[in-house]
C-alpha cells in the first residue's frame, strides 16, 4: 500500500507493458477514481475484497501494473535487516564487482530484442536466397544441405551477436567512468552476452530456419511473435527476478542481487536447456531440408526421364 500511496501523491505510476517499464500519469478524473480505490483497499475486510480492489486499481492504470492479485505478495514491504543489507552490498561489490549488476539489466533488455528480431531477419534472408535462385545453384553443385544450413546458422549467430557485444563494450566503458575507484569486472557484459543473451538468440534464429524449411514463408514469424508475447507477459509479473522456464529470463533491476544468486542454478539450467532446444531445432531444419532436397531430385529425375 505504501508504494501505491507514494505513486498517487507523485502522480507517477510504473507499468510494464510487454515487460518494459513505463511511467504514466493520471488525469484529474482518474486521480479522483484512484483515491477512491486506495481508500477502499485500506478498508478491505478480507483477501477477496482486497484482490478485487487491486484489479480495479490495475484497470484504472490501463493494465500491466504491479497491482494485481498475482503480485499481491510482492507489494508487502519491510525494511532490510542489517545483515541483509550487508550481504546485498557485499554481493554487488565483491561478486558482481559493480558492472555485473548493470550487466543483468543490459542482458534483460537485450534478450527482449533478440527474442524476436532475429526470426524475421533469418526468414527474410532465406526468402531472398530462394528468390535469387542461389539455393538452386548450390543444390546443382550437390552441396550438403546439412553443411549449408549449419554454416548459415552459425554465421547468422555471429553477425547478430556482434551488435550486442559492441553495445556491451560501450556500457563497460561507461561503468568504468562512473566508478573510477572501484574494482570492475571488465568481462561482465561479455559474460551475460554469451551466457544470458546467446541462448535466446540461438532459439529465435533456429525458429526462423526451421519454420522456413517447413512452410517456405513468414508463418514462423507469427509463431515467434506469439511466443514472445506470452513470455513477456508472464515475465512482466515480476521483472526484478523471474527465471524458471522463461524463454527470456527477467531481471530488470539493479537490486534483488541475493535473489539472483540464490536462484543461479535454476537460471543456468534454463539457459542450457534453451541452447539444447535451439540445436535440436537446427537438426530438425537440416532433416526437413534433406527430405525436400530428395523430393526435388526425384522430381527432376522423373522429369528428365519423361523427356
mmCIF file of C-alpha atoms in Angstrom:
data_model
loop_
_atom_site.group_PDB
_atom_site.id
_atom_site.type_symbol
_atom_site.label_atom_id
_atom_site.label_comp_id
_atom_site.label_asym_id
_atom_site.label_seq_id
_atom_site.Cartn_x
_atom_site.Cartn_y
_atom_site.Cartn_z
ATOM 1 C CA UNK A 1 0.000 0.000 0.000
ATOM 2 C CA UNK A 2 2.846 2.403 0.781
ATOM 3 C CA UNK A 3 4.093 2.090 -2.811
ATOM 4 C CA UNK A 4 0.667 2.833 -4.282
ATOM 5 C CA UNK A 5 0.126 5.823 -1.965
ATOM 6 C CA UNK A 6 3.557 7.225 -2.860
ATOM 7 C CA UNK A 7 2.853 6.875 -6.582
ATOM 8 C CA UNK A 8 -0.546 8.503 -6.092
ATOM 9 C CA UNK A 9 0.998 11.522 -4.328
ATOM 10 C CA UNK A 10 3.566 11.951 -7.102
ATOM 11 C CA UNK A 11 1.027 11.058 -9.819
ATOM 12 C CA UNK A 12 3.667 8.840 -11.352
ATOM 13 C CA UNK A 13 2.850 5.137 -11.811
ATOM 14 C CA UNK A 14 5.096 2.445 -13.251
ATOM 15 C CA UNK A 15 3.519 -0.110 -15.580
ATOM 16 C CA UNK A 16 5.146 -2.910 -17.540
ATOM 17 C CA UNK A 17 3.565 -3.095 -20.973
ATOM 18 C CA UNK A 18 5.192 -6.080 -22.744
ATOM 19 C CA UNK A 19 7.759 -6.204 -19.948
ATOM 20 C CA UNK A 20 9.143 -2.700 -20.486
ATOM 21 C CA UNK A 21 8.895 -0.252 -17.592
ATOM 22 C CA UNK A 22 6.836 2.832 -18.453
ATOM 23 C CA UNK A 23 5.882 5.814 -16.284
ATOM 24 C CA UNK A 24 2.294 7.052 -16.531
ATOM 25 C CA UNK A 25 0.385 9.993 -15.069
ATOM 26 C CA UNK A 26 -3.366 10.149 -14.462
ATOM 27 C CA UNK A 27 -5.752 12.936 -15.418
ATOM 28 C CA UNK A 28 -7.870 14.648 -12.743
ATOM 29 C CA UNK A 29 -10.913 12.397 -13.165
ATOM 30 C CA UNK A 30 -8.844 9.213 -12.921
ATOM 31 C CA UNK A 31 -6.873 10.597 -9.958
ATOM 32 C CA UNK A 32 -10.149 11.022 -8.093
ATOM 33 C CA UNK A 33 -11.094 7.466 -9.025
ATOM 34 C CA UNK A 34 -7.705 6.214 -7.820
ATOM 35 C CA UNK A 35 -8.175 7.987 -4.490
ATOM 36 C CA UNK A 36 -11.461 6.147 -4.071
ATOM 37 C CA UNK A 37 -9.813 2.805 -4.861
ATOM 38 C CA UNK A 38 -6.970 3.427 -2.395
ATOM 39 C CA UNK A 39 -9.493 4.211 0.338
ATOM 40 C CA UNK A 40 -11.380 1.015 -0.489
ATOM 41 C CA UNK A 41 -8.172 -1.031 -0.315
ATOM 42 C CA UNK A 42 -7.320 0.382 3.105
ATOM 43 C CA UNK A 43 -10.705 -0.741 4.408
ATOM 44 C CA UNK A 44 -10.731 -4.185 2.787
ATOM 45 C CA UNK A 45 -12.133 -6.784 5.171
ATOM 46 C CA UNK A 46 -10.681 -9.898 3.569
ATOM 47 C CA UNK A 47 -8.365 -11.154 0.827
ATOM 48 C CA UNK A 48 -11.191 -11.450 -1.706
ATOM 49 C CA UNK A 49 -12.223 -7.792 -1.468
ATOM 50 C CA UNK A 50 -8.554 -6.728 -1.410
ATOM 51 C CA UNK A 51 -7.854 -8.646 -4.639
ATOM 52 C CA UNK A 52 -10.956 -7.136 -6.255
ATOM 53 C CA UNK A 53 -9.657 -3.690 -5.279
ATOM 54 C CA UNK A 54 -6.267 -4.428 -6.816
ATOM 55 C CA UNK A 55 -7.936 -5.398 -10.092
ATOM 56 C CA UNK A 56 -9.795 -2.076 -10.148
ATOM 57 C CA UNK A 57 -6.551 -0.183 -9.499
ATOM 58 C CA UNK A 58 -4.878 -2.063 -12.341
ATOM 59 C CA UNK A 59 -7.805 -1.207 -14.636
ATOM 60 C CA UNK A 60 -7.540 2.500 -13.803
ATOM 61 C CA UNK A 61 -3.850 2.374 -14.747
ATOM 62 C CA UNK A 62 -4.630 0.692 -18.057
ATOM 63 C CA UNK A 63 -3.332 -2.743 -17.068
ATOM 64 C CA UNK A 64 0.165 -4.249 -16.839
ATOM 65 C CA UNK A 65 0.818 -2.701 -13.415
ATOM 66 C CA UNK A 66 2.219 -4.305 -10.288
ATOM 67 C CA UNK A 67 -1.194 -4.010 -8.621
ATOM 68 C CA UNK A 68 -2.716 -7.393 -9.402
ATOM 69 C CA UNK A 69 -3.663 -10.326 -7.158
ATOM 70 C CA UNK A 70 -0.763 -12.336 -8.601
ATOM 71 C CA UNK A 71 1.665 -9.671 -7.374
ATOM 72 C CA UNK A 72 -0.020 -9.062 -4.024
ATOM 73 C CA UNK A 73 2.758 -10.840 -2.151
ATOM 74 C CA UNK A 74 5.396 -8.580 -3.744
ATOM 75 C CA UNK A 75 3.568 -5.442 -2.554
ATOM 76 C CA UNK A 76 4.307 -6.244 1.070
ATOM 77 C CA UNK A 77 7.472 -4.482 2.218
ATOM 78 C CA UNK A 78 9.672 -4.440 5.285
ATOM 79 C CA UNK A 79 12.978 -2.747 5.991
ATOM 80 C CA UNK A 80 16.068 -4.819 5.219
ATOM 81 C CA UNK A 81 17.851 -6.114 8.256
ATOM 82 C CA UNK A 82 21.428 -5.051 8.837
ATOM 83 C CA UNK A 83 22.723 -8.484 7.808
ATOM 84 C CA UNK A 84 20.620 -8.487 4.626
ATOM 85 C CA UNK A 85 21.848 -5.027 3.641
ATOM 86 C CA UNK A 86 25.451 -6.079 4.229
ATOM 87 C CA UNK A 87 25.022 -9.228 2.169
ATOM 88 C CA UNK A 88 23.424 -7.318 -0.708
ATOM 89 C CA UNK A 89 26.217 -4.738 -0.685
ATOM 90 C CA UNK A 90 28.881 -7.436 -0.439
ATOM 91 C CA UNK A 91 27.452 -9.271 -3.452
ATOM 92 C CA UNK A 92 27.325 -6.092 -5.552
ATOM 93 C CA UNK A 93 30.874 -5.046 -4.707
ATOM 94 C CA UNK A 94 32.658 -8.363 -4.288
ATOM 95 C CA UNK A 95 30.837 -10.800 -6.581
ATOM 96 C CA UNK A 96 29.232 -8.513 -9.172
ATOM 97 C CA UNK A 97 32.141 -6.055 -8.984
ATOM 98 C CA UNK A 98 29.673 -3.270 -9.776
ATOM 99 C CA UNK A 99 29.475 -3.965 -13.516
ATOM 100 C CA UNK A 100 27.733 -7.308 -13.022
ATOM 101 C CA UNK A 101 24.716 -5.520 -11.556
ATOM 102 C CA UNK A 102 24.386 -3.314 -14.642
ATOM 103 C CA UNK A 103 25.103 -6.265 -16.933
ATOM 104 C CA UNK A 104 21.990 -8.106 -15.719
ATOM 105 C CA UNK A 105 19.764 -5.190 -16.705
ATOM 106 C CA UNK A 106 21.576 -4.986 -20.047
ATOM 107 C CA UNK A 107 21.001 -8.707 -20.668
ATOM 108 C CA UNK A 108 17.348 -8.396 -19.676
ATOM 109 C CA UNK A 109 16.696 -5.715 -22.314
ATOM 110 C CA UNK A 110 18.916 -7.315 -24.970
ATOM 111 C CA UNK A 111 17.079 -10.629 -24.585
ATOM 112 C CA UNK A 112 13.750 -8.954 -25.297
ATOM 113 C CA UNK A 113 15.187 -7.656 -28.577
ATOM 114 C CA UNK A 114 16.973 -10.809 -29.758
ATOM 115 C CA UNK A 115 13.973 -12.872 -28.710
ATOM 116 C CA UNK A 116 12.040 -11.748 -31.785
ATOM 117 C CA UNK A 117 14.089 -9.664 -34.240
ATOM 118 C CA UNK A 118 16.430 -12.456 -35.497
ATOM 119 C CA UNK A 119 13.469 -14.613 -36.562
ATOM 120 C CA UNK A 120 12.228 -12.168 -39.179
ATOM 121 C CA UNK A 121 15.811 -11.415 -40.285
ATOM 122 C CA UNK A 122 16.546 -15.115 -40.843
ATOM 123 C CA UNK A 123 13.269 -15.746 -42.668
ATOM 124 C CA UNK A 124 13.881 -12.683 -44.861
ATOM 125 C CA UNK A 125 17.354 -13.973 -45.677
ATOM 126 C CA UNK A 126 16.020 -17.431 -46.601
ATOM 127 C CA UNK A 127 13.263 -15.876 -48.695
ATOM 128 C CA UNK A 128 15.638 -13.584 -50.623
ATOM 129 C CA UNK A 129 18.046 -16.511 -51.023
ATOM 130 C CA UNK A 130 15.255 -18.500 -52.647
ATOM 131 C CA UNK A 131 14.110 -15.602 -54.820
ATOM 132 C CA UNK A 132 17.633 -15.087 -56.168
ATOM 133 C CA UNK A 133 17.793 -18.809 -57.020
ATOM 134 C CA UNK A 134 21.040 -19.078 -55.059
ATOM 135 C CA UNK A 135 19.649 -22.208 -53.415
ATOM 136 C CA UNK A 136 19.119 -23.917 -56.776
ATOM 137 C CA UNK A 137 22.686 -23.043 -57.803
ATOM 138 C CA UNK A 138 24.065 -24.529 -54.601
ATOM 139 C CA UNK A 139 21.912 -27.644 -54.934
ATOM 140 C CA UNK A 140 23.086 -28.138 -58.513
ATOM 141 C CA UNK A 141 26.599 -28.458 -57.160
ATOM 142 C CA UNK A 142 25.395 -31.137 -54.702
ATOM 143 C CA UNK A 143 26.455 -29.239 -51.594
ATOM 144 C CA UNK A 144 25.268 -30.976 -48.438
ATOM 145 C CA UNK A 145 22.043 -29.457 -47.088
ATOM 146 C CA UNK A 146 23.247 -30.082 -43.571
ATOM 147 C CA UNK A 147 26.542 -28.318 -44.126
ATOM 148 C CA UNK A 148 24.863 -25.377 -45.854
ATOM 149 C CA UNK A 149 22.236 -24.833 -43.135
ATOM 150 C CA UNK A 150 24.685 -25.419 -40.293
ATOM 151 C CA UNK A 151 27.094 -22.857 -41.758
ATOM 152 C CA UNK A 152 24.313 -20.326 -42.361
ATOM 153 C CA UNK A 153 23.079 -20.776 -38.793
ATOM 154 C CA UNK A 154 26.417 -20.146 -37.105
ATOM 155 C CA UNK A 155 27.327 -17.257 -39.401
ATOM 156 C CA UNK A 156 23.969 -15.642 -38.612
ATOM 157 C CA UNK A 157 24.603 -16.040 -34.876
ATOM 158 C CA UNK A 158 27.972 -14.320 -35.172
ATOM 159 C CA UNK A 159 26.587 -11.453 -37.245
ATOM 160 C CA UNK A 160 23.581 -10.918 -34.957
ATOM 161 C CA UNK A 161 25.653 -11.173 -31.772
ATOM 162 C CA UNK A 162 28.241 -8.586 -32.839
ATOM 163 C CA UNK A 163 25.969 -5.544 -32.177
ATOM 164 C CA UNK A 164 25.160 -6.901 -28.701
ATOM 165 C CA UNK A 165 28.865 -7.306 -27.952
ATOM 166 C CA UNK A 166 29.573 -3.795 -29.232
ATOM 167 C CA UNK A 167 26.891 -2.247 -27.004
ATOM 168 C CA UNK A 168 28.178 -4.320 -24.084
ATOM 169 C CA UNK A 169 31.685 -2.932 -24.593
ATOM 170 C CA UNK A 170 30.278 0.596 -24.641
ATOM 171 C CA UNK A 171 28.469 0.093 -21.330
ATOM 172 C CA UNK A 172 31.595 -1.452 -19.806
ATOM 173 C CA UNK A 173 33.434 1.790 -20.538
ATOM 174 C CA UNK A 174 30.527 3.774 -19.076
ATOM 175 C CA UNK A 175 30.616 1.825 -15.810
ATOM 176 C CA UNK A 176 34.403 2.299 -15.590
ATOM 177 C CA UNK A 177 33.943 6.057 -15.988
ATOM 178 C CA UNK A 178 31.200 6.168 -13.340
ATOM 179 C CA UNK A 179 33.154 4.139 -10.759
ATOM 180 C CA UNK A 180 36.828 5.033 -11.311
ATOM 181 C CA UNK A 181 37.948 3.979 -7.821
ATOM 182 C CA UNK A 182 36.148 0.621 -7.728
ATOM 183 C CA UNK A 183 37.241 -2.826 -8.863
ATOM 184 C CA UNK A 184 35.220 -3.501 -12.032
ATOM 185 C CA UNK A 185 34.589 -6.831 -13.736
ATOM 186 C CA UNK A 186 35.701 -5.896 -17.249
ATOM 187 C CA UNK A 187 34.135 -9.041 -18.719
ATOM 188 C CA UNK A 188 30.731 -8.798 -17.012
ATOM 189 C CA UNK A 189 28.861 -7.607 -20.102
ATOM 190 C CA UNK A 190 30.625 -10.165 -22.273
ATOM 191 C CA UNK A 191 29.688 -12.955 -19.847
ATOM 192 C CA UNK A 192 25.980 -12.132 -19.827
ATOM 193 C CA UNK A 193 26.037 -11.770 -23.616
ATOM 194 C CA UNK A 194 27.211 -15.353 -24.080
ATOM 195 C CA UNK A 195 25.507 -16.971 -21.081
ATOM 196 C CA UNK A 196 22.241 -14.992 -20.920
ATOM 197 C CA UNK A 197 21.559 -13.453 -24.347
ATOM 198 C CA UNK A 198 23.083 -16.038 -26.711
ATOM 199 C CA UNK A 199 20.710 -18.948 -25.892
ATOM 200 C CA UNK A 200 17.720 -16.694 -26.623
ATOM 201 C CA UNK A 201 19.339 -15.589 -29.889
ATOM 202 C CA UNK A 202 20.052 -19.224 -30.784
ATOM 203 C CA UNK A 203 16.392 -20.170 -30.351
ATOM 204 C CA UNK A 204 14.896 -17.219 -32.218
ATOM 205 C CA UNK A 205 17.313 -17.803 -35.133
ATOM 206 C CA UNK A 206 16.616 -21.545 -35.155
ATOM 207 C CA UNK A 207 12.875 -20.851 -35.276
ATOM 208 C CA UNK A 208 13.472 -18.812 -38.421
ATOM 209 C CA UNK A 209 15.432 -21.578 -40.169
ATOM 210 C CA UNK A 210 13.104 -24.401 -39.103
ATOM 211 C CA UNK A 211 9.815 -22.700 -39.910
ATOM 212 C CA UNK A 212 11.061 -21.534 -43.292
ATOM 213 C CA UNK A 213 12.092 -25.078 -44.173
ATOM 214 C CA UNK A 214 8.639 -26.270 -43.117
ATOM 215 C CA UNK A 215 6.447 -23.585 -44.654
ATOM 216 C CA UNK A 216 8.604 -21.536 -47.020
ATOM 217 C CA UNK A 217 7.014 -18.259 -45.891
ATOM 218 C CA UNK A 218 6.789 -15.848 -42.942
ATOM 219 C CA UNK A 219 4.439 -18.033 -40.872
ATOM 220 C CA UNK A 220 7.278 -18.709 -38.428
ATOM 221 C CA UNK A 221 7.432 -15.029 -37.553
ATOM 222 C CA UNK A 222 3.778 -15.121 -36.458
ATOM 223 C CA UNK A 223 4.617 -18.092 -34.222
ATOM 224 C CA UNK A 224 7.596 -16.237 -32.741
ATOM 225 C CA UNK A 225 5.519 -13.129 -32.062
ATOM 226 C CA UNK A 226 3.016 -15.246 -30.125
ATOM 227 C CA UNK A 227 5.790 -16.966 -28.123
ATOM 228 C CA UNK A 228 7.460 -13.615 -27.448
ATOM 229 C CA UNK A 229 4.224 -12.016 -26.256
ATOM 230 C CA UNK A 230 3.368 -14.889 -23.918
ATOM 231 C CA UNK A 231 6.867 -14.843 -22.423
ATOM 232 C CA UNK A 232 6.953 -11.077 -21.934
ATOM 233 C CA UNK A 233 3.525 -11.029 -20.316
ATOM 234 C CA UNK A 234 4.478 -13.821 -17.898
ATOM 235 C CA UNK A 235 7.849 -12.228 -17.215
ATOM 236 C CA UNK A 236 6.229 -8.839 -16.596
ATOM 237 C CA UNK A 237 4.555 -10.236 -13.485
ATOM 238 C CA UNK A 238 7.919 -9.886 -11.771
ATOM 239 C CA UNK A 239 10.613 -8.126 -13.756
ATOM 240 C CA UNK A 240 13.100 -7.841 -10.875
ATOM 241 C CA UNK A 241 13.825 -11.578 -10.924
ATOM 242 C CA UNK A 242 11.871 -14.143 -12.918
ATOM 243 C CA UNK A 243 13.660 -17.152 -14.426
ATOM 244 C CA UNK A 244 12.039 -20.599 -14.263
ATOM 245 C CA UNK A 245 11.415 -21.824 -17.825
ATOM 246 C CA UNK A 246 11.008 -18.399 -19.395
ATOM 247 C CA UNK A 247 12.364 -18.104 -22.922
ATOM 248 C CA UNK A 248 13.647 -14.660 -21.884
ATOM 249 C CA UNK A 249 14.568 -14.583 -18.167
ATOM 250 C CA UNK A 250 13.772 -11.268 -16.483
ATOM 251 C CA UNK A 251 15.891 -9.191 -14.092
ATOM 252 C CA UNK A 252 15.212 -5.536 -14.873
ATOM 253 C CA UNK A 253 16.566 -4.196 -11.582
ATOM 254 C CA UNK A 254 19.904 -3.136 -10.140
ATOM 255 C CA UNK A 255 18.820 -4.702 -6.858
ATOM 256 C CA UNK A 256 17.500 -8.101 -5.753
ATOM 257 C CA UNK A 257 21.037 -9.448 -6.099
ATOM 258 C CA UNK A 258 20.615 -12.061 -3.390
ATOM 259 C CA UNK A 259 17.577 -13.481 -5.193
ATOM 260 C CA UNK A 260 19.581 -13.847 -8.406
ATOM 261 C CA UNK A 261 22.410 -15.795 -6.800
ATOM 262 C CA UNK A 262 20.016 -17.894 -4.722
ATOM 263 C CA UNK A 263 18.364 -18.970 -7.998
ATOM 264 C CA UNK A 264 21.520 -19.053 -10.094
ATOM 265 C CA UNK A 265 21.386 -22.832 -10.622
ATOM 266 C CA UNK A 266 17.814 -22.510 -11.951
ATOM 267 C CA UNK A 267 18.963 -19.747 -14.273
ATOM 268 C CA UNK A 268 21.848 -21.842 -15.677
ATOM 269 C CA UNK A 269 19.552 -24.844 -16.243
ATOM 270 C CA UNK A 270 17.190 -22.514 -18.109
ATOM 271 C CA UNK A 271 19.931 -21.196 -20.416
ATOM 272 C CA UNK A 272 21.471 -24.612 -21.130
ATOM 273 C CA UNK A 273 18.035 -26.076 -21.858
ATOM 274 C CA UNK A 274 17.218 -23.408 -24.435
ATOM 275 C CA UNK A 275 20.626 -23.767 -26.078
ATOM 276 C CA UNK A 276 19.958 -27.504 -26.470
ATOM 277 C CA UNK A 277 16.455 -26.758 -27.800
ATOM 278 C CA UNK A 278 17.954 -24.415 -30.411
ATOM 279 C CA UNK A 279 20.412 -27.064 -31.611
ATOM 280 C CA UNK A 280 17.598 -29.613 -31.788
ATOM 281 C CA UNK A 281 15.589 -27.238 -33.986
ATOM 282 C CA UNK A 282 18.585 -26.742 -36.280
ATOM 283 C CA UNK A 283 18.941 -30.526 -36.631
ATOM 284 C CA UNK A 284 15.220 -30.721 -37.425
ATOM 285 C CA UNK A 285 15.644 -27.983 -40.049
ATOM 286 C CA UNK A 286 18.501 -29.948 -41.641
ATOM 287 C CA UNK A 287 16.387 -33.118 -41.761
ATOM 288 C CA UNK A 288 13.494 -31.242 -43.373
ATOM 289 C CA UNK A 289 15.872 -29.677 -45.900
ATOM 290 C CA UNK A 290 17.274 -33.104 -46.814
ATOM 291 C CA UNK A 291 13.784 -34.502 -47.326
ATOM 292 C CA UNK A 292 12.842 -31.554 -49.532
ATOM 293 C CA UNK A 293 16.119 -31.824 -51.451
ATOM 294 C CA UNK A 294 15.481 -35.538 -52.049
ATOM 295 C CA UNK A 295 11.977 -34.790 -53.280
ATOM 296 C CA UNK A 296 13.402 -32.098 -55.577
ATOM 297 C CA UNK A 297 15.946 -34.513 -57.051
ATOM 298 C CA UNK A 298 13.334 -37.240 -57.587
ATOM 299 C CA UNK A 299 11.038 -34.803 -59.342
ATOM 300 C CA UNK A 300 13.899 -33.564 -61.535
ATOM 301 C CA UNK A 301 14.952 -37.136 -62.370
ATOM 302 C CA UNK A 302 11.379 -38.127 -63.250
ATOM 303 C CA UNK A 303 11.006 -35.077 -65.487
ATOM 304 C CA UNK A 304 14.325 -35.830 -67.235
ATOM 305 C CA UNK A 305 13.354 -39.444 -67.900
ATOM 306 C CA UNK A 306 9.981 -38.363 -69.282
ATOM 307 C CA UNK A 307 11.657 -36.266 -71.958
#
